Amino acid sequence: MIAKAARTEARPDSPGNIGVPRHVAIIMDGNGRWAKARGLPRVAGHRQGAESVRKVIRAAGEAGIECLTLYAFSSENWRRPETEINDLMGLLRFYLGSELDALHREGIRLRIIGDLSAFKPDIAQMVERAVARTAENTRMTLVIALNYGSRNEIVQAARTLAGRVASGEIAPDVIDEAAVNAALDTSDLPPLDLVIRTSGERRLSNFLLWQAAYAELLFVDTLWPDFDGNALRAALVDFAGRERRFGGL
Ligand code: IPE
Ligand code: IPE
Ligand code: MG
């Protein structure tokens, strides 16, 4: 009974889409290796990776996914050489500039998780404008994780809740899972159903640690620049075949 209730709860409002995950998150990995295998500079892999982003957003919308979260830049990626960071920032600028109209036309709402304050002001502003412009769109939510780290997100949530306790607004014992959830960057997003990581690495790299507690995990060997709509559809078939028990029977 409990298991049944949990399953119903995980998908309360999309009976027409049984088996389709509401929220898919992707760790887009392998751009550098894709380029290296072709004797190209790493930035060529990132550029090709941006093509995969376009294809996967389209396929996710067509599949009826409500929310797609893409890990674009982790809080640990600042450890990379400056030239690589500059290339990634340049691509982000270019992508936002060239894709925003299309995203808006397709009814996609853009959201950001992570700390934008570390980015150059022009990028932060561009991102904020894109979020504002697409805020009313309802077809699909596209979440880009930028300078995102899950541990830091949880630290910030703890700090927010501690502040509310210190000011007397709430008592410590009203802090429950829902309260923590509500203090995370992802508070307004559907529960995470599926995490996909490309490139054969089998780790989460500080991505959505709290949110992934009961998500299905799928690790594929495909390098991100080779990932496309068909690859996403194959992942969805894999997901549909899984039995989620949420601790029940
Ligand atoms: C993923 O590809 C893109 C980012 C992390 C920004 P990588 O750049 O990590 O590619 P590999 O892992 O070196 O192949
Ligand atoms: C994770 O990939 C971050 C993104 C895809 C943005 P990394 O390539 O940075 O992860 P590690 O360093 O191999 O764990
Ligand atoms: Mg990598």
CSV table of C-alpha atoms and ligand atoms in Angstrom, one decimal:
chain,number,residue,atom,x,y,z
A,1,MET,CA,0.0,0.0,0.0
A,2,ILE,CA,2.7,2.4,1.0
A,3,ALA,CA,4.7,1.7,-2.2
A,4,LYS,CA,1.6,2.3,-4.3
A,5,ALA,CA,0.9,5.6,-2.5
A,6,ALA,CA,4.6,6.6,-3.1
A,7,ARG,CA,4.4,5.9,-6.8
A,8,THR,CA,1.2,7.9,-7.1
A,9,GLU,CA,2.7,10.7,-5.2
A,10,ALA,CA,5.7,10.8,-7.5
A,11,ARG,CA,3.5,11.5,-10.5
A,12,PRO,CA,0.4,13.1,-9.1
A,13,ASP,CA,-0.7,15.2,-12.1
A,14,SER,CA,0.4,13.6,-15.3
A,15,PRO,CA,-1.7,10.4,-15.7
A,16,GLY,CA,-1.4,10.7,-19.5
A,17,ASN,CA,2.4,10.4,-19.3
A,18,ILE,CA,2.8,7.3,-17.2
A,19,GLY,CA,6.4,6.1,-17.6
A,20,VAL,CA,7.6,9.5,-18.8
A,21,PRO,CA,9.9,11.2,-16.1
A,22,ARG,CA,8.7,14.6,-15.1
A,23,HIS,CA,12.2,15.8,-14.3
A,24,VAL,CA,15.3,14.7,-16.0
A,25,ALA,CA,18.8,16.0,-15.2
A,26,ILE,CA,21.9,15.5,-17.3
A,27,ILE,CA,25.5,15.7,-16.4
A,28,MET,CA,26.8,16.6,-19.9
A,29,ASP,CA,30.3,15.1,-19.8
A,30,GLY,CA,32.9,14.1,-22.3
A,31,ASN,CA,33.3,17.2,-24.5
A,32,GLY,CA,37.1,17.3,-24.0
A,33,ARG,CA,37.6,13.6,-24.9
A,34,TRP,CA,35.4,13.9,-27.9
A,35,ALA,CA,37.6,16.7,-29.2
A,36,LYS,CA,40.8,14.9,-28.2
A,37,ALA,CA,39.8,11.8,-30.2
A,38,ARG,CA,39.6,14.0,-33.3
A,39,GLY,CA,42.8,15.8,-32.7
A,40,LEU,CA,40.8,19.0,-32.1
A,41,PRO,CA,41.1,21.6,-29.3
A,42,ARG,CA,38.8,21.1,-26.3
A,43,VAL,CA,36.7,24.1,-27.3
A,44,ALA,CA,35.6,22.2,-30.4
A,45,GLY,CA,34.1,19.6,-28.1
A,46,HIS,CA,32.3,22.2,-26.1
A,47,ARG,CA,30.9,23.7,-29.4
A,48,GLN,CA,29.7,20.4,-30.6
A,49,GLY,CA,28.2,19.8,-27.1
A,50,ALA,CA,26.1,22.9,-27.5
A,51,GLU,CA,24.6,21.2,-30.6
A,52,SER,CA,23.7,18.3,-28.4
A,53,VAL,CA,22.0,20.7,-26.0
A,54,ARG,CA,19.8,22.0,-28.8
A,55,LYS,CA,18.8,18.5,-29.9
A,56,VAL,CA,18.1,17.2,-26.4
A,57,ILE,CA,16.0,20.2,-25.5
A,58,ARG,CA,13.8,19.6,-28.5
A,59,ALA,CA,13.5,15.9,-27.9
A,60,ALA,CA,12.7,16.4,-24.2
A,61,GLY,CA,9.9,18.8,-25.1
A,62,GLU,CA,8.5,16.4,-27.7
A,63,ALA,CA,8.6,13.5,-25.1
A,64,GLY,CA,6.5,15.5,-22.7
A,65,ILE,CA,9.2,16.0,-20.0
A,66,GLU,CA,8.1,18.8,-17.7
A,67,CYS,CA,11.6,19.8,-16.5
A,68,LEU,CA,15.1,19.3,-18.0
A,69,THR,CA,18.1,20.3,-15.9
A,70,LEU,CA,21.5,20.5,-17.5
A,71,TYR,CA,24.7,20.7,-15.6
A,72,ALA,CA,26.7,23.2,-17.6
A,73,PHE,CA,29.3,24.5,-15.2
A,74,SER,CA,30.1,23.2,-11.7
A,75,SER,CA,31.4,25.1,-8.8
A,76,GLU,CA,34.5,22.9,-9.1
A,77,ASN,CA,35.0,23.8,-12.8
A,78,TRP,CA,36.8,27.0,-11.8
A,79,ARG,CA,39.8,24.7,-11.2
A,80,ARG,CA,40.2,24.5,-15.0
A,81,PRO,CA,42.8,26.6,-16.9
A,82,GLU,CA,41.7,30.2,-17.5
A,83,THR,CA,41.7,29.6,-21.3
A,84,GLU,CA,39.2,26.8,-21.0
A,85,ILE,CA,37.0,28.9,-18.6
A,86,ASN,CA,37.1,31.7,-21.1
A,87,ASP,CA,36.1,29.4,-23.9
A,88,LEU,CA,33.1,28.1,-21.9
A,89,MET,CA,32.0,31.6,-20.9
A,90,GLY,CA,32.3,32.7,-24.6
A,91,LEU,CA,30.1,29.7,-25.6
A,92,LEU,CA,27.6,30.5,-23.0
A,93,ARG,CA,27.3,34.1,-24.2
A,94,PHE,CA,27.0,32.9,-27.8
A,95,TYR,CA,24.4,30.2,-27.0
A,96,LEU,CA,22.2,32.5,-25.0
A,97,GLY,CA,22.4,35.2,-27.7
A,98,SER,CA,21.6,32.8,-30.5
A,99,GLU,CA,19.1,30.5,-28.8
A,100,LEU,CA,17.0,32.7,-26.6
A,101,ASP,CA,14.4,33.5,-29.3
A,102,ALA,CA,14.0,29.9,-30.3
A,103,LEU,CA,13.6,28.8,-26.6
A,104,HIS,CA,11.0,31.5,-26.1
A,105,ARG,CA,9.1,30.6,-29.3
A,106,GLU,CA,9.0,26.9,-28.2
A,107,GLY,CA,7.4,27.9,-24.9
A,108,ILE,CA,10.4,27.0,-22.8
A,109,ARG,CA,10.8,28.6,-19.4
A,110,LEU,CA,14.5,29.1,-18.5
A,111,ARG,CA,15.6,28.8,-14.9
A,112,ILE,CA,19.1,28.9,-13.3
A,113,ILE,CA,20.4,27.0,-10.3
A,114,GLY,CA,23.8,27.9,-8.9
A,115,ASP,CA,25.6,31.1,-8.0
A,116,LEU,CA,25.6,33.6,-10.8
A,117,SER,CA,27.4,36.3,-8.8
A,118,ALA,CA,30.8,34.8,-9.7
A,119,PHE,CA,30.2,35.4,-13.5
A,120,LYS,CA,31.2,38.5,-15.4
A,121,PRO,CA,28.4,41.1,-15.1
A,122,ASP,CA,27.4,40.9,-18.7
A,123,ILE,CA,26.9,37.2,-18.6
A,124,ALA,CA,24.9,37.4,-15.3
A,125,GLN,CA,22.8,40.1,-16.8
A,126,MET,CA,22.2,38.2,-20.0
A,127,VAL,CA,21.1,35.2,-18.1
A,128,GLU,CA,18.8,37.1,-15.8
A,129,ARG,CA,17.1,38.8,-18.8
A,130,ALA,CA,16.6,35.5,-20.5
A,131,VAL,CA,15.0,34.1,-17.3
A,132,ALA,CA,12.7,37.1,-17.0
A,133,ARG,CA,11.7,37.0,-20.7
A,134,THR,CA,10.7,33.3,-20.6
A,135,ALA,CA,9.2,33.3,-17.1
A,136,GLU,CA,5.6,32.9,-18.2
A,137,ASN,CA,6.3,30.0,-20.6
A,138,THR,CA,4.7,26.7,-19.7
A,139,ARG,CA,5.6,24.0,-22.2
A,140,MET,CA,8.8,22.9,-20.4
A,141,THR,CA,11.2,24.2,-17.8
A,142,LEU,CA,14.8,24.2,-18.8
A,143,VAL,CA,17.1,24.6,-15.8
A,144,ILE,CA,20.7,25.3,-16.4
A,145,ALA,CA,23.1,24.6,-13.5
A,146,LEU,CA,25.8,27.4,-13.6
A,147,ASN,CA,28.5,27.6,-11.0
A,148,TYR,CA,26.4,25.0,-9.2
A,149,GLY,CA,27.5,22.7,-6.4
A,150,SER,CA,25.1,20.6,-4.4
A,151,ARG,CA,27.0,20.8,-1.1
A,152,ASN,CA,27.0,24.6,-1.3
A,153,GLU,CA,23.3,24.7,-2.2
A,154,ILE,CA,22.6,22.6,1.0
A,155,VAL,CA,24.9,24.9,3.0
A,156,GLN,CA,23.0,27.9,1.8
A,157,ALA,CA,19.7,26.2,2.7
A,158,ALA,CA,21.0,25.5,6.2
A,159,ARG,CA,22.1,29.1,6.6
A,160,THR,CA,18.7,30.4,5.5
A,161,LEU,CA,16.9,28.1,7.9
A,162,ALA,CA,19.3,28.9,10.7
A,163,GLY,CA,18.7,32.6,10.1
A,164,ARG,CA,14.9,32.1,10.4
A,165,VAL,CA,15.4,30.3,13.6
A,166,ALA,CA,17.8,33.0,15.0
A,167,SER,CA,15.3,35.7,14.2
A,168,GLY,CA,12.5,33.8,16.0
A,169,GLU,CA,10.5,33.4,12.8
A,170,ILE,CA,10.4,29.6,13.2
A,171,ALA,CA,11.3,27.0,15.8
A,172,PRO,CA,14.0,24.5,15.1
A,173,ASP,CA,11.6,21.5,15.3
A,174,VAL,CA,9.5,22.8,12.4
A,175,ILE,CA,12.5,22.2,10.1
A,176,ASP,CA,11.6,19.0,8.3
A,177,GLU,CA,12.4,17.6,4.8
A,178,ALA,CA,9.9,19.8,3.2
A,179,ALA,CA,11.4,22.9,4.8
A,180,VAL,CA,14.9,21.9,3.6
A,181,ASN,CA,13.5,21.2,0.1
A,182,ALA,CA,11.9,24.6,0.1
A,183,ALA,CA,15.2,26.3,0.9
A,184,LEU,CA,17.0,24.7,-2.0
A,185,ASP,CA,17.5,26.3,-5.5
A,186,THR,CA,15.2,23.6,-6.9
A,187,SER,CA,12.2,24.3,-4.6
A,188,ASP,CA,9.8,25.1,-7.4
A,189,LEU,CA,10.8,22.2,-9.6
A,190,PRO,CA,9.1,18.8,-9.9
A,191,PRO,CA,10.8,15.9,-8.0
A,192,LEU,CA,13.9,14.6,-9.8
A,193,ASP,CA,13.1,11.3,-11.6
A,194,LEU,CA,16.2,10.5,-13.7
A,195,VAL,CA,19.8,11.5,-13.7
A,196,ILE,CA,21.8,10.8,-16.9
A,197,ARG,CA,25.6,11.1,-17.1
A,198,THR,CA,27.4,10.7,-20.4
A,199,SER,CA,31.0,9.7,-21.1
A,200,GLY,CA,31.2,6.6,-18.9
A,201,GLU,CA,32.0,8.4,-15.7
A,202,ARG,CA,30.0,6.9,-12.8
A,203,ARG,CA,29.8,9.7,-10.3
A,204,LEU,CA,27.6,12.7,-9.4
A,205,SER,CA,30.3,15.3,-9.2
A,206,ASN,CA,28.4,17.4,-6.6
A,207,PHE,CA,25.2,17.5,-8.7
A,208,LEU,CA,21.7,17.5,-7.1
A,209,LEU,CA,22.8,15.2,-4.2
A,210,TRP,CA,19.7,15.9,-2.1
A,211,GLN,CA,17.3,15.8,-5.0
A,212,ALA,CA,18.7,12.5,-6.4
A,213,ALA,CA,17.8,10.6,-3.2
A,214,TYR,CA,15.3,8.5,-5.1
A,215,ALA,CA,16.1,9.4,-8.7
A,216,GLU,CA,17.0,6.6,-11.2
A,217,LEU,CA,20.6,6.9,-12.3
A,218,LEU,CA,21.7,6.1,-15.9
A,219,PHE,CA,25.3,6.1,-16.9
A,220,VAL,CA,26.0,5.9,-20.6
A,221,ASP,CA,29.3,5.7,-22.4
A,222,THR,CA,28.3,8.1,-25.2
A,223,LEU,CA,30.3,11.3,-25.1
A,224,TRP,CA,28.1,14.4,-24.7
A,225,PRO,CA,28.8,15.8,-28.2
A,226,ASP,CA,27.5,12.5,-29.7
A,227,PHE,CA,24.3,12.5,-27.5
A,228,ASP,CA,21.2,13.4,-29.4
A,229,GLY,CA,17.4,13.0,-29.5
A,230,ASN,CA,17.6,9.3,-30.1
A,231,ALA,CA,20.0,8.9,-27.2
A,232,LEU,CA,17.5,10.7,-25.0
A,233,ARG,CA,14.6,8.6,-26.2
A,234,ALA,CA,16.7,5.4,-25.5
A,235,ALA,CA,17.3,6.7,-21.9
A,236,LEU,CA,13.5,7.3,-21.5
A,237,VAL,CA,12.8,3.7,-22.6
A,238,ASP,CA,15.4,2.5,-20.0
A,239,PHE,CA,13.7,4.6,-17.4
A,240,ALA,CA,10.2,3.3,-18.3
A,241,GLY,CA,11.4,-0.2,-17.7
A,242,ARG,CA,12.5,0.4,-14.2
A,243,GLU,CA,10.5,-0.4,-11.1
A,244,ARG,CA,10.7,2.4,-8.5
A,245,ARG,CA,9.9,1.2,-5.0
A,246,PHE,CA,10.7,4.2,-2.8
A,247,GLY,CA,11.6,1.9,0.0
A,248,GLY,CA,8.3,-0.1,-0.3
A,249,LEU,CA,7.7,-3.5,-1.9
B,1,IPE,C1,31.8,18.5,-20.0
B,1,IPE,O1,32.9,18.0,-20.7
B,1,IPE,C2,31.7,20.0,-20.0
B,1,IPE,C3,32.0,20.7,-18.8
B,1,IPE,C4,32.3,20.1,-17.7
B,1,IPE,C5,31.8,22.1,-18.8
B,1,IPE,P1,34.4,18.0,-20.1
B,1,IPE,O2,35.0,19.3,-20.5
B,1,IPE,O3,34.4,17.6,-18.7
B,1,IPE,O4,35.0,16.8,-21.0
B,1,IPE,P2,36.0,15.7,-20.5
B,1,IPE,O5,35.5,15.1,-19.3
B,1,IPE,O6,37.3,16.4,-20.3
B,1,IPE,O7,36.1,14.8,-21.7
B,2,IPE,C1,30.8,17.6,-14.2
B,2,IPE,O1,31.7,17.2,-15.1
B,2,IPE,C2,30.3,19.0,-14.4
B,2,IPE,C3,29.6,19.3,-15.6
B,2,IPE,C4,29.3,18.4,-16.5
B,2,IPE,C5,29.3,20.7,-15.8
B,2,IPE,P1,33.3,17.3,-14.8
B,2,IPE,O2,34.0,16.8,-16.0
B,2,IPE,O3,33.6,18.6,-14.3
B,2,IPE,O4,33.4,16.2,-13.6
B,2,IPE,P2,34.6,15.5,-12.9
B,2,IPE,O5,35.6,16.5,-12.6
B,2,IPE,O6,35.1,14.5,-14.0
B,2,IPE,O7,34.1,14.8,-11.7
B,3,MG,MG,34.5,15.9,-17.7
